[in-house]
Amino acid sequence: MSVALLFQFPDELVPRFDNTDQLMTRGWLVPVSGEESFYKYWYPVIEKEGYPWLDIIDPGLDLDAENLPEVLNELRQLQAAFPRYYTPDDKEYEYITRRIANLIAELEAVNPDDLASGKLELFLG
C-alpha cells in the first residue's frame, strides 16, 4: 500500500492509456508516502496526537468541502508536531516533512466550490 492524494474530474473524459477506444475520468495521483514510511513515521505521531481524520488515511477518506478544512487543520498540526517526535538527523525526516508540506500545499490550492459542485473528487489514502 502507498498513500496518495487522488484528484478526479468526473465531467472530464480522456482516452485510456492502454490504447483502447474507451474513455476514462481525467485525474492524477500525488504521492504522499510509502506504506513502510507511513507506518514507521507518520502513523505513530497521528495516533499519539489523536488526529481523527488522519487516523483513517488507511483505509482512506473522501475529501469534501466540509471536511477539507478539518483535514488541512490536522495536517498543519501534524507538521508542527513532527519535530517533537523526530529530529532532522533522523533518516527520513527531511523527506517526510517535505511530503507533509507538499500535501498541505496541494490541498490548500483546491477550490472548495469544485468539491461542493462535484467538478472535483478527492481521495486521500
Coordinates of N, CA and C in Angstrom, one line a residue:
M1 N 0.8 -1.2 0.0 CA 0.0 0.0 0.0 C 0.9 1.2 0.0
S2 N 0.5 2.2 -0.7 CA 1.0 3.5 -0.7 C -0.1 4.5 -0.3
V3 N 0.3 5.6 0.2 CA -0.6 6.7 0.5 C -0.5 7.7 -0.6
A4 N -1.6 8.2 -1.2 CA -1.6 9.2 -2.2 C -2.8 10.0 -2.2
L5 N -2.8 11.1 -2.8 CA -3.9 12.0 -2.9 C -4.4 11.9 -4.4
L6 N -5.6 11.5 -4.6 CA -6.2 11.2 -5.9 C -7.1 12.4 -6.2
F7 N -6.8 13.0 -7.4 CA -7.7 14.0 -7.9 C -8.5 13.4 -9.1
Q8 N -9.8 13.5 -9.1 CA -10.6 13.1 -10.2 C -11.6 14.1 -10.6
F9 N -11.8 14.3 -12.0 CA -12.7 15.2 -12.5 C -13.8 14.5 -13.3
P10 N -14.9 14.1 -12.6 CA -15.9 13.3 -13.2 C -16.5 13.7 -14.5
D11 N -16.5 15.0 -14.8 CA -17.1 15.5 -16.0 C -16.1 15.6 -17.2
E12 N -14.9 15.2 -16.9 CA -13.8 15.3 -18.0 C -13.3 13.9 -18.3
L13 N -13.6 13.5 -19.5 CA -13.2 12.2 -20.0 C -12.0 12.3 -20.9
V14 N -11.0 11.4 -20.8 CA -9.8 11.4 -21.6 C -9.6 10.0 -22.1
P15 N -8.9 9.8 -23.2 CA -8.6 8.4 -23.7 C -7.8 7.6 -22.6
R16 N -8.1 6.3 -22.6 CA -7.4 5.4 -21.7 C -5.9 5.3 -22.1
F17 N -5.0 4.9 -21.2 CA -3.6 4.8 -21.5 C -3.3 3.5 -22.3
D18 N -4.2 2.5 -22.3 CA -3.9 1.2 -22.9 C -4.3 1.2 -24.4
N19 N -4.4 2.4 -25.0 CA -4.7 2.5 -26.4 C -6.0 1.8 -26.9
T20 N -6.9 1.7 -26.0 CA -8.3 1.2 -26.5 C -9.1 2.4 -26.8
D21 N -10.2 2.2 -27.4 CA -11.1 3.3 -27.7 C -11.9 3.8 -26.6
Q22 N -11.7 3.3 -25.4 CA -12.5 3.6 -24.2 C -12.0 4.9 -23.6
L23 N -12.9 5.6 -22.9 CA -12.5 6.8 -22.2 C -12.5 6.6 -20.7
M24 N -11.8 7.4 -20.0 CA -11.8 7.3 -18.5 C -11.8 8.7 -17.9
T25 N -12.2 8.8 -16.7 CA -12.2 10.1 -16.0 C -10.8 10.7 -15.9
R26 N -10.7 12.0 -16.2 CA -9.4 12.6 -16.0 C -9.0 12.7 -14.5
G27 N -7.8 12.4 -14.2 CA -7.4 12.5 -12.8 C -5.9 12.3 -12.7
W28 N -5.4 12.5 -11.5 CA -3.9 12.2 -11.3 C -3.7 11.9 -9.8
L29 N -2.6 11.3 -9.5 CA -2.2 11.0 -8.2 C -1.0 11.9 -7.7
V30 N -1.1 12.3 -6.5 CA 0.1 13.0 -5.8 C 0.6 12.0 -4.8
P31 N 1.8 11.5 -4.9 CA 2.3 10.5 -3.9 C 2.5 11.2 -2.6
V32 N 2.2 10.5 -1.5 CA 2.3 11.1 -0.2 C 3.3 10.3 0.6
S33 N 3.2 8.9 0.7 CA 4.1 8.1 1.4 C 4.0 6.7 1.0
G34 N 5.1 6.0 1.1 CA 5.1 4.5 1.0 C 4.5 3.9 2.3
E35 N 4.1 2.7 2.2 CA 3.5 2.0 3.4 C 4.4 1.9 4.6
E36 N 5.7 1.5 4.3 CA 6.6 1.3 5.4 C 6.9 2.7 6.1
S37 N 7.1 3.7 5.3 CA 7.4 5.0 5.9 C 6.2 5.6 6.6
F38 N 5.0 5.4 6.1 CA 3.7 5.9 6.7 C 3.6 5.2 8.1
Y39 N 3.7 3.9 8.2 CA 3.5 3.3 9.5 C 4.7 3.4 10.4
K40 N 5.9 3.7 9.9 CA 7.0 3.9 10.8 C 7.1 5.3 11.4
Y41 N 6.8 6.3 10.5 CA 6.9 7.7 10.9 C 5.6 8.5 11.1
W42 N 4.8 8.4 10.1 CA 3.5 9.2 10.2 C 2.6 8.7 11.2
Y43 N 2.2 7.4 11.2 CA 1.2 6.9 12.0 C 1.4 7.0 13.5
P44 N 2.6 6.7 14.0 CA 2.8 6.9 15.4 C 2.5 8.3 15.9
V45 N 2.8 9.3 15.1 CA 2.5 10.7 15.5 C 1.0 11.0 15.4
I46 N 0.4 10.5 14.4 CA -1.0 10.7 14.2 C -1.8 10.0 15.3
E47 N -1.4 8.8 15.7 CA -2.0 8.1 16.8 C -1.8 8.8 18.2
K48 N -0.6 9.2 18.5 CA -0.3 9.8 19.7 C -1.0 11.2 19.9
E49 N -1.0 11.9 18.8 CA -1.6 13.3 18.8 C -3.2 13.2 18.7
G50 N -3.7 12.1 18.3 CA -5.1 11.9 18.2 C -5.9 12.7 17.1
Y51 N -5.3 12.6 15.9 CA -6.0 13.3 14.8 C -7.0 12.3 14.2
P52 N -8.3 12.6 14.4 CA -9.3 11.6 13.9 C -9.4 11.5 12.4
W53 N -9.2 12.6 11.6 CA -9.3 12.4 10.2 C -8.1 11.7 9.6
L54 N -6.9 12.1 10.1 CA -5.7 11.5 9.6 C -5.6 10.0 10.0
D55 N -6.2 9.7 11.1 CA -6.2 8.3 11.6 C -6.9 7.3 10.6
I56 N -7.7 7.9 9.7 CA -8.4 7.0 8.7 C -7.8 7.1 7.3
I57 N -6.6 7.7 7.2 CA -5.9 7.7 5.9 C -5.8 6.2 5.4
D58 N -5.6 5.3 6.3 CA -5.7 3.9 5.9 C -6.9 3.3 6.7
P59 N -8.0 3.1 6.0 CA -8.2 2.7 4.6 C -8.3 3.8 3.6
G60 N -8.5 5.1 4.0 CA -8.7 6.2 3.1 C -9.9 7.0 3.4
L61 N -9.9 8.2 2.9 CA -11.1 9.1 3.1 C -11.3 9.9 1.9
D62 N -12.6 10.1 1.6 CA -13.1 11.0 0.6 C -13.1 12.4 1.2
L63 N -12.5 13.3 0.5 CA -12.5 14.7 1.0 C -13.6 15.5 0.3
D64 N -14.3 16.3 1.1 CA -15.3 17.1 0.5 C -15.2 18.5 1.1
A65 N -16.0 19.4 0.6 CA -15.9 20.8 1.0 C -16.1 21.0 2.5
E66 N -16.8 20.1 3.2 CA -17.0 20.2 4.6 C -15.8 19.7 5.5
N67 N -15.2 18.6 5.1 CA -14.1 18.0 5.9 C -12.7 18.5 5.4
L68 N -12.6 19.1 4.3 CA -11.3 19.6 3.8 C -10.6 20.5 4.8
P69 N -11.3 21.5 5.3 CA -10.7 22.4 6.3 C -10.2 21.7 7.6
E70 N -11.0 20.7 8.0 CA -10.6 19.9 9.2 C -9.4 19.1 8.9
V71 N -9.3 18.4 7.7 CA -8.2 17.6 7.4 C -6.9 18.5 7.2
L72 N -7.1 19.7 6.6 CA -6.0 20.6 6.5 C -5.5 21.1 7.8
N73 N -6.4 21.3 8.7 CA -6.0 21.7 10.1 C -5.2 20.6 10.8
E74 N -5.6 19.4 10.6 CA -4.9 18.2 11.2 C -3.5 18.1 10.6
L75 N -3.4 18.3 9.3 CA -2.1 18.2 8.6 C -1.2 19.3 9.1
R76 N -1.7 20.5 9.3 CA -0.8 21.6 9.8 C -0.4 21.2 11.2
Q77 N -1.3 20.7 12.0 CA -0.9 20.2 13.4 C 0.2 19.1 13.3
L78 N 0.0 18.2 12.4 CA 1.0 17.1 12.2 C 2.3 17.7 11.9
Q79 N 2.3 18.7 10.9 CA 3.6 19.3 10.5 C 4.2 20.0 11.7
A80 N 3.5 20.6 12.6 CA 4.0 21.3 13.8 C 4.5 20.2 14.8
A81 N 3.8 19.1 14.9 CA 4.1 18.1 15.9 C 5.3 17.2 15.5
F82 N 5.5 17.0 14.2 CA 6.5 16.1 13.8 C 7.9 16.3 14.4
P83 N 8.4 17.6 14.5 CA 9.7 17.8 15.1 C 9.8 17.5 16.6
R84 N 8.7 17.3 17.2 CA 8.7 16.9 18.6 C 9.0 15.4 18.8
Y85 N 8.8 14.7 17.7 CA 8.9 13.2 17.7 C 10.2 12.8 17.0
Y86 N 10.6 13.5 16.0 CA 11.8 13.2 15.2 C 12.7 14.4 15.0
T87 N 13.9 14.1 14.9 CA 14.9 15.2 14.7 C 15.4 15.2 13.3
P88 N 15.9 16.4 12.9 CA 16.4 16.5 11.5 C 17.5 15.4 11.1
D89 N 18.1 14.8 12.1 CA 19.1 13.8 11.8 C 18.5 12.4 11.6
D90 N 17.2 12.3 11.8 CA 16.5 11.0 11.5 C 16.6 10.8 10.0
K91 N 16.7 9.5 9.6 CA 16.9 9.1 8.2 C 15.8 9.7 7.3
E92 N 14.6 9.7 7.6 CA 13.5 10.1 6.7 C 13.0 11.5 7.0
Y93 N 13.5 12.2 8.0 CA 12.9 13.5 8.5 C 12.7 14.5 7.3
E94 N 13.7 14.8 6.6 CA 13.5 15.8 5.5 C 12.5 15.4 4.5
Y95 N 12.6 14.1 4.1 CA 11.7 13.6 3.1 C 10.2 13.7 3.5
I96 N 10.0 13.3 4.7 CA 8.6 13.3 5.2 C 8.1 14.7 5.5
T97 N 8.9 15.5 6.0 CA 8.4 16.9 6.3 C 8.2 17.6 4.9
R98 N 8.9 17.3 3.9 CA 8.7 17.8 2.6 C 7.4 17.3 2.0
R99 N 7.1 16.0 2.2 CA 5.8 15.4 1.8 C 4.6 16.0 2.5
I100 N 4.7 16.2 3.8 CA 3.6 16.9 4.5 C 3.4 18.3 4.0
A101 N 4.4 19.0 3.8 CA 4.3 20.4 3.2 C 3.7 20.4 1.8
N102 N 4.1 19.4 1.0 CA 3.5 19.3 -0.4 C 2.0 18.9 -0.3
L103 N 1.7 18.0 0.6 CA 0.3 17.6 0.7 C -0.6 18.8 1.1
I104 N -0.1 19.6 2.1 CA -0.8 20.8 2.6 C -0.9 21.7 1.4
A105 N 0.1 22.0 0.6 CA 0.1 22.9 -0.5 C -1.0 22.5 -1.5
E106 N -1.0 21.2 -1.8 CA -1.9 20.7 -2.8 C -3.3 20.9 -2.4
L107 N -3.6 20.6 -1.1 CA -5.0 20.8 -0.6 C -5.4 22.2 -0.4
E108 N -4.4 23.1 -0.1 CA -4.7 24.5 0.0 C -5.1 25.1 -1.3
A109 N -4.6 24.5 -2.4 CA -4.9 25.0 -3.7 C -6.2 24.6 -4.3
V110 N -6.9 23.6 -3.6 CA -8.2 23.1 -4.0 C -9.3 24.2 -3.8
N111 N -10.1 24.4 -4.8 CA -11.3 25.3 -4.6 C -12.4 24.5 -4.0
P112 N -12.8 24.8 -2.8 CA -13.9 24.0 -2.1 C -15.2 24.0 -3.0
D113 N -15.4 25.0 -3.8 CA -16.6 25.1 -4.6 C -16.6 23.9 -5.6
D114 N -15.4 23.6 -6.1 CA -15.3 22.5 -7.1 C -15.7 21.1 -6.4
L115 N -15.3 21.0 -5.1 CA -15.7 19.8 -4.4 C -17.2 19.8 -4.1
A116 N -17.7 20.9 -3.7 CA -19.2 21.0 -3.4 C -20.0 20.8 -4.6
S117 N -19.6 21.2 -5.8 CA -20.3 21.1 -7.0 C -20.2 19.7 -7.7
G118 N -19.2 19.0 -7.3 CA -18.9 17.7 -7.9 C -18.0 17.7 -9.1
K119 N -17.5 18.9 -9.4 CA -16.5 19.0 -10.5 C -15.2 18.3 -10.2
L120 N -14.9 18.2 -8.9 CA -13.7 17.6 -8.4 C -14.0 16.6 -7.3
E121 N -13.4 15.4 -7.4 CA -13.4 14.5 -6.3 C -12.0 14.2 -5.8
L122 N -11.9 14.2 -4.5 CA -10.6 13.9 -3.8 C -10.6 12.7 -2.9
F123 N -9.6 11.9 -3.0 CA -9.5 10.8 -2.1 C -8.1 10.8 -1.5
L124 N -7.9 10.6 -0.2 CA -6.6 10.6 0.4 C -6.5 9.2 1.1
G125 N -5.6 8.4 0.6 CA -5.5 7.1 1.2 C -4.5 6.2 0.5

